[in-house]
mmCIF file of C-alpha atoms and ligand atoms in Angstrom:
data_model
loop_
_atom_site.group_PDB
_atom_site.id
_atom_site.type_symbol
_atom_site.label_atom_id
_atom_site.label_comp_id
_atom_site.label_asym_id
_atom_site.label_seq_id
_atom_site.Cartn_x
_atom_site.Cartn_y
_atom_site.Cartn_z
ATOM 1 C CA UNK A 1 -2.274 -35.777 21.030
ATOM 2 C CA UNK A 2 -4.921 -34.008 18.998
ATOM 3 C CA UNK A 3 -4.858 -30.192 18.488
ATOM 4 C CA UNK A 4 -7.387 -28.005 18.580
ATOM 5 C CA UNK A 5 -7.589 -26.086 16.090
ATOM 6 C CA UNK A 6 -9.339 -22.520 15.182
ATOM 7 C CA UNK A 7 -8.696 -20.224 12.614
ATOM 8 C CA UNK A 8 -10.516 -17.230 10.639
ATOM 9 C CA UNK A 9 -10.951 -15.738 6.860
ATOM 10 C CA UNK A 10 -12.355 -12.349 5.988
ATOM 11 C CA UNK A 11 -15.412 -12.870 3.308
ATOM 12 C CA UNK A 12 -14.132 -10.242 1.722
ATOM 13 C CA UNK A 13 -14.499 -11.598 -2.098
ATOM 14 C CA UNK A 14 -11.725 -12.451 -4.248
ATOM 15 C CA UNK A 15 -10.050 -15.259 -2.023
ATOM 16 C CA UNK A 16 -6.737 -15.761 -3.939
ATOM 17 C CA UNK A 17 -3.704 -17.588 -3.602
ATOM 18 C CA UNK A 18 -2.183 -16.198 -0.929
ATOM 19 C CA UNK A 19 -5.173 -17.219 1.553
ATOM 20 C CA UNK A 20 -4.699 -20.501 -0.219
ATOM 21 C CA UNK A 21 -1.534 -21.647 0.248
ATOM 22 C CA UNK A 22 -0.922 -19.453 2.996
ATOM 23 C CA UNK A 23 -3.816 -20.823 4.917
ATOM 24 C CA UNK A 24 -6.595 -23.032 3.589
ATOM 25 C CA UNK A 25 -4.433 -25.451 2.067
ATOM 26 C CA UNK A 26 -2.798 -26.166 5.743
ATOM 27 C CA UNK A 27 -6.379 -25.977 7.144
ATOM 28 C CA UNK A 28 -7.205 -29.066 4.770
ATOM 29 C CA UNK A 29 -4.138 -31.146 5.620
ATOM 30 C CA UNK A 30 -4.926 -30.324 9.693
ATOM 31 C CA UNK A 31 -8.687 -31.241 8.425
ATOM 32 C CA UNK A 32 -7.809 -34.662 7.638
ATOM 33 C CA UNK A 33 -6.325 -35.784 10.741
ATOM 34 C CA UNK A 34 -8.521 -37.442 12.750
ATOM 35 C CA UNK A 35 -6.992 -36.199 16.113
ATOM 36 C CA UNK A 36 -7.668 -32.896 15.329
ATOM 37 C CA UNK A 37 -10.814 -30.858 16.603
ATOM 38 C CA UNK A 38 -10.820 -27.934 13.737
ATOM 39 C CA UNK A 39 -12.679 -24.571 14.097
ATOM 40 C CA UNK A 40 -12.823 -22.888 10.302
ATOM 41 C CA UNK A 41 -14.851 -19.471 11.026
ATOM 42 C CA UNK A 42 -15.946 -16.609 8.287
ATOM 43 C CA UNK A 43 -14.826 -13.681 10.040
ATOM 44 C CA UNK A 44 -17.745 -11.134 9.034
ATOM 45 C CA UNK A 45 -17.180 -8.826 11.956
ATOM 46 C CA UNK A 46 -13.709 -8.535 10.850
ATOM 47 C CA UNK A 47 -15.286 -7.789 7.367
ATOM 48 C CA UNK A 48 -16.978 -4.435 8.620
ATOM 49 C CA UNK A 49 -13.681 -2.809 10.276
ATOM 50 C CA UNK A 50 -14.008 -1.387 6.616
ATOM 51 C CA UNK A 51 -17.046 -0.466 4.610
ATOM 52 C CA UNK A 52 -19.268 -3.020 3.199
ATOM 53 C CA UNK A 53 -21.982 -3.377 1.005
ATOM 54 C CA UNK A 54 -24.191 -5.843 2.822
ATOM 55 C CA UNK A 55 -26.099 -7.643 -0.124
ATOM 56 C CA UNK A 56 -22.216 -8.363 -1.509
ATOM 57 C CA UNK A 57 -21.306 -8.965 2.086
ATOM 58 C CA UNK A 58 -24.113 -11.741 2.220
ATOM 59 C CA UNK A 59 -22.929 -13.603 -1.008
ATOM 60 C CA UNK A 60 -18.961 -13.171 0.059
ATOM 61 C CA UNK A 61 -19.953 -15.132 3.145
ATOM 62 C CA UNK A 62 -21.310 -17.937 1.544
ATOM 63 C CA UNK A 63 -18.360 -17.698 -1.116
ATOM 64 C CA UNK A 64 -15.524 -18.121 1.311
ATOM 65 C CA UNK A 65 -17.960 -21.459 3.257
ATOM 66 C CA UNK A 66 -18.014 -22.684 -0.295
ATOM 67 C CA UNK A 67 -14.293 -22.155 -0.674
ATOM 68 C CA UNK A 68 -13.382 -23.855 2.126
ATOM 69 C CA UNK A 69 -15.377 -26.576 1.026
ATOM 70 C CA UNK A 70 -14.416 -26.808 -2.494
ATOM 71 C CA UNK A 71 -10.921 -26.920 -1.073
ATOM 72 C CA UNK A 72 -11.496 -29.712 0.811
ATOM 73 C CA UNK A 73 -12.650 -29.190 4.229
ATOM 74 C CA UNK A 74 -15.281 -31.462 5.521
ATOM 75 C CA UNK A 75 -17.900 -30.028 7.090
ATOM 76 C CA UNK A 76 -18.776 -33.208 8.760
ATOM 77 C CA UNK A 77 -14.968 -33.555 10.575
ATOM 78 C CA UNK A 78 -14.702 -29.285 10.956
ATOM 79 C CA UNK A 79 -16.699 -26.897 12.292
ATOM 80 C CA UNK A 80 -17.703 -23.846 9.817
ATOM 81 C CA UNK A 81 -19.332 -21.339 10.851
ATOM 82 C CA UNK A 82 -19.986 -17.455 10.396
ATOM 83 C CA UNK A 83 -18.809 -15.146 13.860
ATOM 84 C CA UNK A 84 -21.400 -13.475 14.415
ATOM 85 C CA UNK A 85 -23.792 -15.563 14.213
ATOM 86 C CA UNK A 86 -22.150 -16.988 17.834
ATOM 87 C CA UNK A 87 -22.722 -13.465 19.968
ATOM 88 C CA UNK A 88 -19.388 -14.748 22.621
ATOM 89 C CA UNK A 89 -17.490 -13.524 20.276
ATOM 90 C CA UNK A 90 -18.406 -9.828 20.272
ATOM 91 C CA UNK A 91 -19.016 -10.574 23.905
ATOM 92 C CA UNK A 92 -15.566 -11.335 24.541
ATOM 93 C CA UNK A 93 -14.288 -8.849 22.454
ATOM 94 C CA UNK A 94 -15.234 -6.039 24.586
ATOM 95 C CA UNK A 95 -14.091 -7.990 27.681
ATOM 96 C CA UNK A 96 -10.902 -8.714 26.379
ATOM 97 C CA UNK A 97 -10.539 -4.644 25.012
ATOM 98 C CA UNK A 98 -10.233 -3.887 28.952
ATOM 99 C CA UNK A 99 -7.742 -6.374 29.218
ATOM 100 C CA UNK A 100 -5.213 -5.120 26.318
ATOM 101 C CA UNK A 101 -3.044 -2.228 26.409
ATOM 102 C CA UNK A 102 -3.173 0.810 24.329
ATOM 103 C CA UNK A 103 0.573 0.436 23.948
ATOM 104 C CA UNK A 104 0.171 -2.856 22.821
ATOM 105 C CA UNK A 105 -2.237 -2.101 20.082
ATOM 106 C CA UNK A 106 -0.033 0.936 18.937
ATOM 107 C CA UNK A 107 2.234 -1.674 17.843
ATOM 108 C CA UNK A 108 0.754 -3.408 15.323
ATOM 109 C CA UNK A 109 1.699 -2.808 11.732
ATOM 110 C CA UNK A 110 -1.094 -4.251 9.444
ATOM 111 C CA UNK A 111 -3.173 -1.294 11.620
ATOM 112 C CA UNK A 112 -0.743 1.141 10.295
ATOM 113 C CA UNK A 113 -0.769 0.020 6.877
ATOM 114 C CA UNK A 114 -4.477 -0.388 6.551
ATOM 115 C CA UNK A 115 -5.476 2.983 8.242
ATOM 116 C CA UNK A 116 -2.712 4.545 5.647
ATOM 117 C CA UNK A 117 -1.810 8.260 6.464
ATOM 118 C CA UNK A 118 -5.294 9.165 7.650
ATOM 119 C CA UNK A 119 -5.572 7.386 10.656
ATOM 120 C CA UNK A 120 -7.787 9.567 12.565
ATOM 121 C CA UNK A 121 -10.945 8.703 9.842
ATOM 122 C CA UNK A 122 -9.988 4.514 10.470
ATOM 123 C CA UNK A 123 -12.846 3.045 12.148
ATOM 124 C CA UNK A 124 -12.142 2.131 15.920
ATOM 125 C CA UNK A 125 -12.566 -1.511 14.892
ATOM 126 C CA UNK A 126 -10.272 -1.801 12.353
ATOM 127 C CA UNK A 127 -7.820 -0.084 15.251
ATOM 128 C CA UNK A 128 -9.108 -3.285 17.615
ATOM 129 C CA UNK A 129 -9.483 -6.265 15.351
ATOM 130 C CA UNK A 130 -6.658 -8.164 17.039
ATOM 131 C CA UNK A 131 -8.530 -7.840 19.959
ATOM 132 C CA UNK A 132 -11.939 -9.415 18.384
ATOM 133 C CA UNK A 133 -9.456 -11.938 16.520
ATOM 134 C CA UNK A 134 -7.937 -12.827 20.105
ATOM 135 C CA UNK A 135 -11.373 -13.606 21.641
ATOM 136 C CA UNK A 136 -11.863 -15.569 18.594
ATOM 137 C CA UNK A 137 -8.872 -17.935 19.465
ATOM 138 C CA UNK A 138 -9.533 -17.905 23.196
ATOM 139 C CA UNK A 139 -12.784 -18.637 23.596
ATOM 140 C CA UNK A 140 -11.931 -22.229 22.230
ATOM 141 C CA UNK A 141 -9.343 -22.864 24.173
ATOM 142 C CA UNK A 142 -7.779 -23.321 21.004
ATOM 143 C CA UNK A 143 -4.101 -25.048 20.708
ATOM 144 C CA UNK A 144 -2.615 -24.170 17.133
ATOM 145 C CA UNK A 145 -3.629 -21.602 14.831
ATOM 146 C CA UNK A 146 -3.021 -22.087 11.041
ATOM 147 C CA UNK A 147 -2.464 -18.577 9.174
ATOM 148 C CA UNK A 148 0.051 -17.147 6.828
ATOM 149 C CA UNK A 149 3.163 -14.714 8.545
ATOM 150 C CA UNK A 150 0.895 -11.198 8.435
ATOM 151 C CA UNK A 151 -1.090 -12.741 11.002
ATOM 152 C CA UNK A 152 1.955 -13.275 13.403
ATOM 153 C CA UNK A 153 2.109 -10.184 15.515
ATOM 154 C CA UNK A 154 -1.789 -10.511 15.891
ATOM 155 C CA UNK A 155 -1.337 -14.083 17.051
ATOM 156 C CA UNK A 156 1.659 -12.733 19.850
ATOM 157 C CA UNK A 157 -1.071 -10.155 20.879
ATOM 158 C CA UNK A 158 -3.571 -13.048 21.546
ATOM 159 C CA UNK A 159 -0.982 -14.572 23.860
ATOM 160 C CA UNK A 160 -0.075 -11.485 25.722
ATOM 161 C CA UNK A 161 -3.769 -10.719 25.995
ATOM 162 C CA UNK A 162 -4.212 -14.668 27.538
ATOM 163 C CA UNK A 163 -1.299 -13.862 30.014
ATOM 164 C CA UNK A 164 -2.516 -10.615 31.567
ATOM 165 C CA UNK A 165 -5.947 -12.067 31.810
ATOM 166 C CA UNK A 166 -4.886 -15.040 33.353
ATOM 167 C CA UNK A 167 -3.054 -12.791 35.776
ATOM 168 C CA UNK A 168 -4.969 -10.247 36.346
ATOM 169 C CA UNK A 169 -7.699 -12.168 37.629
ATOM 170 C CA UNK A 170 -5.801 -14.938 39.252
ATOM 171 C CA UNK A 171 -6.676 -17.525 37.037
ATOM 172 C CA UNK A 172 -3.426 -19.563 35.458
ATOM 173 C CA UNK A 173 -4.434 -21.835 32.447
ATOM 174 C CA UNK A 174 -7.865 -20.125 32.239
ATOM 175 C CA UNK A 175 -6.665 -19.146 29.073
ATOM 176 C CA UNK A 176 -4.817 -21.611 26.873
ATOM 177 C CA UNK A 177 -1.703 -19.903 25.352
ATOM 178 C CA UNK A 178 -2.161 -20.748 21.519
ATOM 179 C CA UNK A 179 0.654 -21.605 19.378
ATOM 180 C CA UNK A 180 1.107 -20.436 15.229
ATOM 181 C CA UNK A 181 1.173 -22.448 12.633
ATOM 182 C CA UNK A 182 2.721 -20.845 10.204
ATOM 183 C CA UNK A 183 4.246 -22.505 7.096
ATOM 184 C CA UNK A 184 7.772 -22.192 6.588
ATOM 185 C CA UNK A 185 8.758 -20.974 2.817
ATOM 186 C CA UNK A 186 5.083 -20.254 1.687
ATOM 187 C CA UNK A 187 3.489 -17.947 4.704
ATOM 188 C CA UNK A 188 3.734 -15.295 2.332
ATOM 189 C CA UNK A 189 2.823 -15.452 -1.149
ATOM 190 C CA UNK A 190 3.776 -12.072 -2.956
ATOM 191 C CA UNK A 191 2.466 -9.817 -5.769
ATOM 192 C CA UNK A 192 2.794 -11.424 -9.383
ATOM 193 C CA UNK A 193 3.446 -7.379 -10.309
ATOM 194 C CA UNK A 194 6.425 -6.680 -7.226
ATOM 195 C CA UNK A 195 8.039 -9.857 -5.534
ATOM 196 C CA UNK A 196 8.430 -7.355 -2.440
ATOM 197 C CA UNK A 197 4.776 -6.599 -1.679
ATOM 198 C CA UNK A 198 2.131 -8.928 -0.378
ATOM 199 C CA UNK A 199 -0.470 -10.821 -2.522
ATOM 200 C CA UNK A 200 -3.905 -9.379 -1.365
ATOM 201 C CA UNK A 201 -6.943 -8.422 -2.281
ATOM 202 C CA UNK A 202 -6.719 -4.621 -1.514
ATOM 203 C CA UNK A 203 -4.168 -4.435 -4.434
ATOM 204 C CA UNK A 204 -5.906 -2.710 -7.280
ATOM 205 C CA UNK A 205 -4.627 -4.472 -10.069
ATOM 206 C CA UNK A 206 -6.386 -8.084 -11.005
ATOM 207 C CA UNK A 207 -3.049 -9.137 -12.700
ATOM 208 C CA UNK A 208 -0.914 -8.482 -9.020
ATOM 209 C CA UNK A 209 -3.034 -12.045 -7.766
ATOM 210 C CA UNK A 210 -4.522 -15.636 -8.617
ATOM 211 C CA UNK A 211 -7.971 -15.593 -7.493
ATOM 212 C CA UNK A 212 -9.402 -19.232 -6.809
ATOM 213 C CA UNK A 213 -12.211 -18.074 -9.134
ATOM 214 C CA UNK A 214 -10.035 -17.246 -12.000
ATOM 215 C CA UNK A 215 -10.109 -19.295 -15.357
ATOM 216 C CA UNK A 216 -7.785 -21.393 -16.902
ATOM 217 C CA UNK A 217 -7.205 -18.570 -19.562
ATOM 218 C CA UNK A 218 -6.970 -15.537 -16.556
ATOM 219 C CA UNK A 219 -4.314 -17.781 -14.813
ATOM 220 C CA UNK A 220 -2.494 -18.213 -18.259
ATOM 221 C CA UNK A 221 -2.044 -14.820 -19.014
ATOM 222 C CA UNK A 222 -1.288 -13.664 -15.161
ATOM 223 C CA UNK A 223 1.793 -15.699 -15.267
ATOM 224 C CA UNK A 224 2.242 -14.757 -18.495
ATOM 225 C CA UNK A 225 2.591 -11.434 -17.180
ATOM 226 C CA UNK A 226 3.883 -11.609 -13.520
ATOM 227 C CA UNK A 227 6.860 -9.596 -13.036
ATOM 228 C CA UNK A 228 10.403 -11.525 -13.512
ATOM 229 C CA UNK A 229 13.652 -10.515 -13.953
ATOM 230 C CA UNK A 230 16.221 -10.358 -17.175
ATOM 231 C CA UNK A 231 18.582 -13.081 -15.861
ATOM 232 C CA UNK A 232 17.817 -17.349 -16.359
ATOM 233 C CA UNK A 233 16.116 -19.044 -13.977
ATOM 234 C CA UNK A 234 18.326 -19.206 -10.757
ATOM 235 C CA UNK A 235 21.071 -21.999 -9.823
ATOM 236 C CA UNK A 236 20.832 -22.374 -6.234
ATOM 237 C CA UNK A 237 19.184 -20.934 -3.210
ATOM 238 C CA UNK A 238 21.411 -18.024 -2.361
ATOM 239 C CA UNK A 239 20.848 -16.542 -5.999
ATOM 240 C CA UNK A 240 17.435 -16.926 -5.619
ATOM 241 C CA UNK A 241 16.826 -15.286 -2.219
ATOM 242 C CA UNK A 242 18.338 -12.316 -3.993
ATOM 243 C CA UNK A 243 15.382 -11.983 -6.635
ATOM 244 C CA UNK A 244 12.235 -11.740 -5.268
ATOM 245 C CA UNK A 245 10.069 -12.395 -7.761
ATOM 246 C CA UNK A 246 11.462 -15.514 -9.159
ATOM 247 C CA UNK A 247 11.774 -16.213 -5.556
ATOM 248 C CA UNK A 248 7.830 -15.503 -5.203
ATOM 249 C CA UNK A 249 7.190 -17.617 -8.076
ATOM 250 C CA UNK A 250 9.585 -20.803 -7.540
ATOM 251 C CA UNK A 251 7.548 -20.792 -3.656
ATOM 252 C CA UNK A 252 3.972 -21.116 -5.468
ATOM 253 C CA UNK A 253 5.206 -23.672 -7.643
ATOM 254 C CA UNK A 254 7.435 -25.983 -4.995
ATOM 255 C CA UNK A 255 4.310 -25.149 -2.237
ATOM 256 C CA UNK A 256 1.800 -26.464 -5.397
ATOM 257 C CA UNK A 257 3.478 -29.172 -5.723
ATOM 258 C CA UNK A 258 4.494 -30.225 -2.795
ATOM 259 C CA UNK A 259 8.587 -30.571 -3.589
ATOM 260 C CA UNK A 260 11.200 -28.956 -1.980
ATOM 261 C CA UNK A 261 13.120 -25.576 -3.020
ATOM 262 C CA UNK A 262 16.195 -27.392 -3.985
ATOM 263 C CA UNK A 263 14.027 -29.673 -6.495
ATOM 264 C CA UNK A 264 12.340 -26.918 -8.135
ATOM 265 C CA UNK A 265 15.717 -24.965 -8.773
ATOM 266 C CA UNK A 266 17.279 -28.249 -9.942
ATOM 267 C CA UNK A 267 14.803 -28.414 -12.323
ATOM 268 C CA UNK A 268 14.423 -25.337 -14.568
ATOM 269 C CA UNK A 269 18.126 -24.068 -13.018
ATOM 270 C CA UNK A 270 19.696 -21.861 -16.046
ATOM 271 C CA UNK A 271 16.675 -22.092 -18.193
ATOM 272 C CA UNK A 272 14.770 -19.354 -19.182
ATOM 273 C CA UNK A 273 11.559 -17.990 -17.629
ATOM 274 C CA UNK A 274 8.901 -18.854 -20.357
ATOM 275 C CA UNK A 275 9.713 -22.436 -20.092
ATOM 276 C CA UNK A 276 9.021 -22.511 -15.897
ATOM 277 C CA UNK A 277 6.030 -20.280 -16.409
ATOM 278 C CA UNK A 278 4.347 -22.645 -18.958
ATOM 279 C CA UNK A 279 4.779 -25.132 -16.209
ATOM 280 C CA UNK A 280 3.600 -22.914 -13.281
ATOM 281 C CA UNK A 281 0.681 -22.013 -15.317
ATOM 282 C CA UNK A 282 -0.715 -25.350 -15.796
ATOM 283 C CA UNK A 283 0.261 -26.332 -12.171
ATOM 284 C CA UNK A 284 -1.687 -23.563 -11.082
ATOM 285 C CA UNK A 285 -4.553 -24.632 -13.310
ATOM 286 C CA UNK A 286 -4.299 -28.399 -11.961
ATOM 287 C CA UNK A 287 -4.672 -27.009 -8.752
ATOM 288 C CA UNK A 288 -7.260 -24.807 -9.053
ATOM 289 C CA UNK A 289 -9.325 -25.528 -11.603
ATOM 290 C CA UNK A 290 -10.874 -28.337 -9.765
ATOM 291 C CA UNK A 291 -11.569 -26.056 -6.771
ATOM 292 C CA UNK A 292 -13.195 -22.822 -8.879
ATOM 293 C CA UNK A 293 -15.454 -25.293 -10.908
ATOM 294 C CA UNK A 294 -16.661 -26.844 -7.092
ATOM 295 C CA UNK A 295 -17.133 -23.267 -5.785
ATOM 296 C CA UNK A 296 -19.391 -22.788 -8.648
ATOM 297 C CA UNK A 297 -20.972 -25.194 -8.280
ATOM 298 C CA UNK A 298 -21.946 -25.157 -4.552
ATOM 299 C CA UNK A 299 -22.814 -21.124 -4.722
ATOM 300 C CA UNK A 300 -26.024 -22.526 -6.903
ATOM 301 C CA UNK A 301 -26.806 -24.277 -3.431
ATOM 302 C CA UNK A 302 -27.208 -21.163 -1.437
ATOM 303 C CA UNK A 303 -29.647 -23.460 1.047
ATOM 304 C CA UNK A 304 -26.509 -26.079 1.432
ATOM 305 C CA UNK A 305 -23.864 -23.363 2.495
ATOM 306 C CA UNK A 306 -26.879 -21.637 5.087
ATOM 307 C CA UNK A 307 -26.968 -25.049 6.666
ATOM 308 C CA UNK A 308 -23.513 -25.783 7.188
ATOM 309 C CA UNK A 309 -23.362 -21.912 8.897
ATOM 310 C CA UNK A 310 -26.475 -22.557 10.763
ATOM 311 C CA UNK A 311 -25.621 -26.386 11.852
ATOM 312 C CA UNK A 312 -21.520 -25.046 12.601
ATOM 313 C CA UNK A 313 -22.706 -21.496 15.015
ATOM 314 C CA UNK A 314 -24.986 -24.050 16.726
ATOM 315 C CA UNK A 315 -21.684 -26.389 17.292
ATOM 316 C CA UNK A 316 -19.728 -23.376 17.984
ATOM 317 C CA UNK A 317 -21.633 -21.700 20.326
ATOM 318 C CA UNK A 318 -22.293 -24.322 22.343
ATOM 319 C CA UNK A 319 -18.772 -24.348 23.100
ATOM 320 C CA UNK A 320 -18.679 -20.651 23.190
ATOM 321 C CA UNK A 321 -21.358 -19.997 25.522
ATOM 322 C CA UNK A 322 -19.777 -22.140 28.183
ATOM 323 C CA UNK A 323 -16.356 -20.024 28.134
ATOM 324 C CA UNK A 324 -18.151 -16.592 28.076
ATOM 325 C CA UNK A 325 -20.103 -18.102 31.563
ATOM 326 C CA UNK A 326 -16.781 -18.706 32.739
ATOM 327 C CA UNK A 327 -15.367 -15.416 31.836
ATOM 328 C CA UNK A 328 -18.408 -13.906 33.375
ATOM 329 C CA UNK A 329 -17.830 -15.520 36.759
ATOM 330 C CA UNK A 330 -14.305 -14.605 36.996
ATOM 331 C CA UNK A 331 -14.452 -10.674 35.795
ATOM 332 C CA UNK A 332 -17.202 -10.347 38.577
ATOM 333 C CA UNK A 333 -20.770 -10.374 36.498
HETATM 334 P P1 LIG B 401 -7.345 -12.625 6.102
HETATM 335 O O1 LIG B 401 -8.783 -12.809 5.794
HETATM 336 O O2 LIG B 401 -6.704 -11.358 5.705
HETATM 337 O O3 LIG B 401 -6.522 -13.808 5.472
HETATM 338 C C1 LIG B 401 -6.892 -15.176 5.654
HETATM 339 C C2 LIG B 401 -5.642 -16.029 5.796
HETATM 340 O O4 LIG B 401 -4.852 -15.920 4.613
HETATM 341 C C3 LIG B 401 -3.507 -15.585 4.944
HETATM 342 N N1 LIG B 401 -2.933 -14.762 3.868
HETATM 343 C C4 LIG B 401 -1.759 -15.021 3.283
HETATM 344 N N2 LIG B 401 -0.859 -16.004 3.458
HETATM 345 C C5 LIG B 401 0.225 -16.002 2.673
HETATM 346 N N3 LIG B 401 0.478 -15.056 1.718
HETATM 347 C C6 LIG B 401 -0.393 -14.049 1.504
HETATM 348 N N4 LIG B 401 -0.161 -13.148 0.543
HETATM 349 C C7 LIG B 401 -1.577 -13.987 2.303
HETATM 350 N N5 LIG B 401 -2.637 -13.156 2.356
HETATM 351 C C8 LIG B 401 -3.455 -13.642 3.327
HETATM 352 C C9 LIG B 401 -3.629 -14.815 6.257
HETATM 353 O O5 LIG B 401 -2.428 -14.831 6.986
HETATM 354 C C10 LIG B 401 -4.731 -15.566 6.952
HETATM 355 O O6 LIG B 401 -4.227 -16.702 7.619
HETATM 356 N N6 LIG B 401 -7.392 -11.483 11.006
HETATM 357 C C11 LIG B 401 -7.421 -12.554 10.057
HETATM 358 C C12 LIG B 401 -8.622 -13.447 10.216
HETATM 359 C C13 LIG B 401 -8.900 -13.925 11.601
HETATM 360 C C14 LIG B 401 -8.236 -14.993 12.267
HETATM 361 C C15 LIG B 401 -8.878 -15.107 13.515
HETATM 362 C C16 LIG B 401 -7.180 -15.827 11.918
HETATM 363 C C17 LIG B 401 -9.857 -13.454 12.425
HETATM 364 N N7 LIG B 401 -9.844 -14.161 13.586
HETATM 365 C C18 LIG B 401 -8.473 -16.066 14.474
HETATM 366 C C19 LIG B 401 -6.787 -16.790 12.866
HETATM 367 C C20 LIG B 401 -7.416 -16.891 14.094
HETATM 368 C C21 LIG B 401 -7.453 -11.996 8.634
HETATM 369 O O7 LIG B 401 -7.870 -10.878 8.423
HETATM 370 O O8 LIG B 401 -7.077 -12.883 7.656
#
């Protein structure tokens, strides 16, 4: 049976190979399967939990629609669209906020390590974005969400919001429990600077991640200078789970090219690391190349991207509008 599908990006700039292989890459492959109804949304209320400049907001929106595209999403198969340009969302959000638990949210560790030490000058979204990314999922009824493994303990919350919902108001199945889909070796692409620390785009230095708006030369010289270790390349699977940055490394290139673990060690086993990063380096180009040059060219179409936002929150919210009627008939409105 088909899945339906829904899942969210930040248009926060700088989309780099974590979100790739992490996420957008699985969003293609669920993409091209017919049975699948797919929900690919540009989380901009997400964006503000932290300060944004709203022109650059704008363009990043459009960016991460084009990336998606360039990647290989269809917009004639998926539906893209912006949140809030489909109000159920924010709608739902505060709904659902009376639903979770302080307790619950006091739990969650990418709040911690976002609001750093000085938690009391966080915003009070950025505290209750799993909330907003649970009405997200719910309002869809959606079956399988595709993200990388930092998005786990938010998807959990979505499930224990569902439950005590459901419960609460005497209404089993009302909302669909949604599974993860979370990709087993790649779900979390690290640093190219420290093999222990996840690739993002809050790190400050360039050189730490691929963007998939980098040049062939940037990509050269980043895994030129991502972080390895003084020993050959590792012999079997064991070794390598005990260095984390060839570890890190050997995942991006088996995930880019679709192999297995035990291939890629087989391959470059005892040899040294400038020989495997030559060949990362040009995988990485192969792979992305194609996909930086498209997202070029479709951000000179700024009227293109507008329409496939305007003609996917009209899709969207058609579907929305009908669960927030529901959810207003069954909280009492
Ligand atoms: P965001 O925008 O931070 O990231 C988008 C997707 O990329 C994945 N990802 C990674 N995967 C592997 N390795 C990495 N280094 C890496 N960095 C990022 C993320 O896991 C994610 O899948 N809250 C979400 C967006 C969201 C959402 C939703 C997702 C809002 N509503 C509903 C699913 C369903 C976020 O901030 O992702």
């Amino acid at each position: 049976m088909g899945k339906k599908i829904f899942s969210g990006v930040q248009p926060t700039g700088n989309l780099h190979l974590g979100n790739y292989l992490g996420a957008i890459k699985n969003f293609v492959d669920l993409n091209n399967d017919k049975e699948n109804n797919c929900i690919f949304c540009v989380v901009d209320l997400h964006a503000i939990t932290v300060g944004q400049i709203p022109d650059e907001l704008r363009d990043n929106i459009r960016e991460t629609v084009a990336t998606f595209v360039a990647s290989g999403i269809d917009p004639e198969k998926s539906i893209i669209f912006n949140q809030s340009q489909v109000s159920a969302h924010s709608e739902a959000a505060w709904i659902l906020s009376c639903t979770a638990r302080m307790g619950w949210l006091n739990r969650m560790t990418q709040f911690k390590e976002k609001a750093g030490k000085d938690k009391e000058k966080a915003s009070i979204g950025l505290y209750s974005y799993p909330v907003l990314m649970a009405a997200d999922i719910l309002l869809y009824d959606t079956t399988h969400v595709p993200v990388g493994d930092d998005q786990k303990q938010h998807l959990e919350l979505c499930r224990d919001i569902a439950e005590k919902f459901n419960k609460d108001f005497n209404s089993e199945n009302f909302f669909k429990l949604p599974e993860p889909l979370i990709q087993k070796n790649y779900s979390r692409i690290m640093s190219l600077k420290d093999g222990t620390k996840k690739m993002s785009k809050s790190e400050l230095s360039d050189l730490a991640r691929i963007n998939l708006t980098d040049e062939n030369d940037q990509i050269i010289n980043k895994v030129k200078k991502a972080k390895t270790d003084p020993l050959p390349m590792p012999s079997d699977i064991e070794e390598l789970n005990k260095r984390p940055e060839a570890r890190n490394l050997i995942n991006i290139y088996t995930s880019l090219t679709n192999s297995s673990l035990e291939k890629s060690i087989k391959e470059f086993s005892g040899k040294n690391f400038s020989n495997f990063k030559e060949n990362l380096a040009q995988t990485l180009i192969d792979k992305i190349n194609p996909i930086s040059t498209e997202i070029k060219k479709l951000l000179g179409d700024k009227s293109y991207l507008d329409k496939i936002l305007l003609d996917g929150s009209l899709k969207a919210g058609d579907i929305a509008s009908k669960k927030i009627k529901k959810i207003h008939e069954i909280v009492g409105f």
